[in-house]
XYZ file of C-alpha atoms in Angstrom:
227
model
C 0.000 0.000 0.000
C 1.314 3.436 -0.904
C 0.521 6.737 0.768
C 1.001 10.248 -0.532
C 2.452 12.864 1.819
C 2.004 16.507 0.920
C 4.280 19.081 2.615
C 2.459 21.512 4.887
C 5.295 24.023 5.276
C 8.743 25.079 4.096
C 11.798 25.845 6.219
C 13.713 29.096 5.802
C 17.093 28.361 7.352
C 20.526 30.007 7.619
C 22.025 26.702 6.463
C 22.268 26.961 2.673
C 24.213 23.730 2.094
C 24.531 20.354 3.804
C 28.078 21.004 4.975
C 27.869 22.838 8.277
C 24.338 21.869 9.274
C 24.213 20.752 12.901
C 24.064 16.943 13.022
C 21.382 16.964 15.725
C 18.783 19.497 16.905
C 19.649 21.632 19.907
C 23.420 21.568 19.402
C 23.458 25.065 17.861
C 21.045 27.209 19.911
C 21.719 30.237 17.675
C 20.400 28.420 14.583
C 16.933 29.954 14.188
C 14.629 28.942 11.365
C 11.276 30.147 10.125
C 8.784 27.407 9.292
C 6.288 28.937 6.887
C 3.001 27.079 6.544
C 1.224 26.743 3.239
C -1.499 29.382 2.658
C -4.214 26.762 3.161
C -3.409 26.685 6.894
C -4.854 29.519 8.957
C -4.208 30.581 12.548
C -6.752 27.956 13.626
C -4.267 25.218 12.733
C -1.799 26.385 15.410
C -4.281 27.500 18.068
C -2.890 26.475 21.476
C 0.584 25.654 20.160
C 1.963 28.828 21.738
C 1.572 27.148 25.144
C 4.299 24.612 24.353
C 8.042 25.253 24.573
C 9.134 22.639 22.025
C 7.728 21.135 18.844
C 8.440 17.994 16.846
C 9.090 18.759 13.195
C 8.643 15.906 10.715
C 10.360 16.658 7.437
C 11.788 15.254 4.213
C 15.537 15.043 3.527
C 14.874 16.602 0.146
C 18.516 17.135 -0.807
C 19.339 13.396 -0.827
C 16.222 11.998 -2.504
C 18.210 11.049 -5.607
C 20.912 9.296 -3.598
C 18.757 6.369 -2.530
C 19.164 4.551 0.761
C 21.322 1.869 2.321
C 20.589 -0.752 5.006
C 24.000 -0.030 6.535
C 25.483 3.421 7.176
C 28.614 4.814 8.835
C 27.602 7.165 11.692
C 29.947 10.154 12.171
C 29.869 9.492 15.920
C 31.723 6.228 15.280
C 34.413 7.910 13.213
C 32.870 6.910 9.916
C 34.554 3.496 10.178
C 31.935 1.254 11.769
C 28.658 0.361 10.081
C 25.273 0.384 11.798
C 21.808 -0.488 10.575
C 20.047 2.522 9.064
C 17.240 2.199 11.605
C 19.792 2.446 14.432
C 20.902 5.834 13.111
C 19.515 9.188 12.042
C 21.089 9.052 8.621
C 19.223 10.971 5.890
C 19.710 7.995 3.561
C 16.545 6.226 4.666
C 13.906 4.298 2.696
C 11.410 7.174 2.904
C 13.912 9.992 3.597
C 11.905 11.200 6.594
C 13.514 13.186 9.408
C 12.391 14.247 12.875
C 13.715 17.203 14.881
C 12.811 18.568 18.289
C 13.077 22.362 18.158
C 12.504 25.148 20.666
C 9.456 27.179 19.709
C 10.339 30.844 20.058
C 7.248 32.544 18.672
C 4.363 32.256 16.217
C 3.066 34.732 13.671
C -0.565 33.960 12.885
C -1.166 36.256 9.905
C -1.168 34.266 6.676
C 1.120 32.691 5.905
C 1.416 31.367 9.457
C 5.048 31.280 10.573
C 6.709 29.388 13.391
C 10.113 30.607 14.560
C 12.238 27.897 16.171
C 15.794 27.735 17.494
C 18.373 24.998 17.838
C 17.598 23.885 14.291
C 19.389 21.290 12.172
C 17.393 21.916 9.006
C 18.573 22.851 5.548
C 17.051 25.847 3.782
C 14.049 24.781 1.699
C 13.313 21.650 3.738
C 9.718 20.440 3.215
C 7.839 19.917 6.495
C 5.168 17.225 6.584
C 3.929 17.507 10.170
C 4.207 19.536 13.379
C 3.396 18.205 16.849
C 3.858 19.601 20.353
C 6.465 18.052 22.622
C 4.847 16.637 25.767
C 7.454 16.231 28.549
C 5.629 13.854 30.878
C 5.349 11.144 28.229
C 8.346 11.889 26.004
C 11.164 12.851 28.374
C 13.186 9.737 29.208
C 16.420 11.011 30.813
C 17.479 7.532 31.984
C 17.025 5.825 28.613
C 19.992 4.074 27.000
C 21.506 6.146 24.183
C 23.510 3.473 22.393
C 26.594 4.751 20.586
C 25.244 8.333 20.848
C 24.766 8.370 24.623
C 27.176 11.239 25.304
C 27.205 14.696 23.800
C 30.154 15.041 21.395
C 33.080 17.264 22.320
C 32.998 20.732 20.803
C 35.837 22.507 19.073
C 37.314 25.686 20.481
C 36.664 28.442 17.929
C 38.845 31.508 17.444
C 38.667 34.302 14.884
C 41.727 35.358 12.931
C 42.298 39.133 13.102
C 40.991 40.828 9.979
C 38.809 37.865 8.976
C 35.739 40.101 8.668
C 34.037 39.072 11.893
C 33.891 42.696 13.010
C 31.004 43.228 10.575
C 28.888 40.468 12.099
C 26.071 40.968 14.543
C 26.276 39.076 17.828
C 23.614 36.650 16.587
C 25.513 35.996 13.339
C 28.768 35.453 15.194
C 27.077 33.015 17.577
C 25.506 31.115 14.682
C 28.790 30.735 12.788
C 30.864 29.971 15.875
C 28.440 27.419 17.311
C 28.100 25.687 13.942
C 31.852 25.324 13.453
C 32.242 24.173 17.078
C 30.244 21.046 16.172
C 33.007 20.036 13.731
C 31.194 19.699 10.394
C 34.022 17.731 8.754
C 33.434 14.165 7.566
C 34.440 11.856 10.402
C 37.326 10.368 8.439
C 38.858 13.718 7.492
C 41.613 15.247 9.637
C 43.827 17.458 7.478
C 45.076 20.461 9.526
C 46.225 22.428 6.477
C 42.912 22.088 4.645
C 40.708 25.173 4.379
C 36.999 24.446 4.670
C 34.285 26.629 3.160
C 30.749 26.912 4.444
C 27.737 28.952 3.270
C 25.719 30.051 6.253
C 23.163 32.823 6.539
C 24.322 35.584 4.171
C 27.994 34.670 4.428
C 30.687 32.488 2.977
C 32.950 31.328 5.798
C 36.430 29.790 5.546
C 38.125 28.034 8.441
C 40.764 25.493 9.429
C 40.754 22.829 12.131
C 43.794 21.508 13.957
C 43.138 19.072 16.751
C 40.410 20.486 18.971
C 40.806 24.036 17.690
C 39.139 25.797 14.784
C 40.255 29.141 13.355
C 37.928 31.279 11.253
C 40.017 32.691 8.405
C 37.482 34.709 6.427
C 33.874 35.813 6.618
C 32.574 37.346 3.396
C 29.146 38.547 2.398
C 27.872 36.297 -0.378
C 27.611 38.169 -3.646
C 29.980 40.906 -2.466
C 32.462 42.154 -5.061
């Protein structure tokens, strides 16, 4: 039996490419997204949602639809060397390419189109959303549950900014977004090349940085499209 799922909303995110997107929700608190509902949905569809602090966002990994799926994947948390079953991971390469993120609900705009503003996001710009549900702590919070190979929060990189890199033109929110995103170490798990310069498109900027051990240095922050 087949079912058709129609997106109900679209994500407007500072993450313009896969590289640099937080690997899990909540790791980059400064990553705020706007979830814009389709015009068919009025304020009635979100009535009462403002009373919840967090929401579950069901979405489609639209950028990997043409890449298919695999029963075995290599989780970054295991260094990209050990394989796990796809259903034991949160890999985007899934049979139905469905994702689930728990985001902090910051505010709601109810004029059409209805917009939800959420923080701590791990969503790519343009992501199709297929459902929104409130997070209910008394049934869904399981602090003592086993977390498998992802039980502990990964170590973060220390981020510094090279003098003259362009960071002086950033707002505090932009600086936090870029710094927190790099701190999560967006490199492929198998890649550790200190001399390599990485490039990331985030918000309105192109960012270049290097990583050596547990330290990251931002080399350049340039407005995209700037001459």
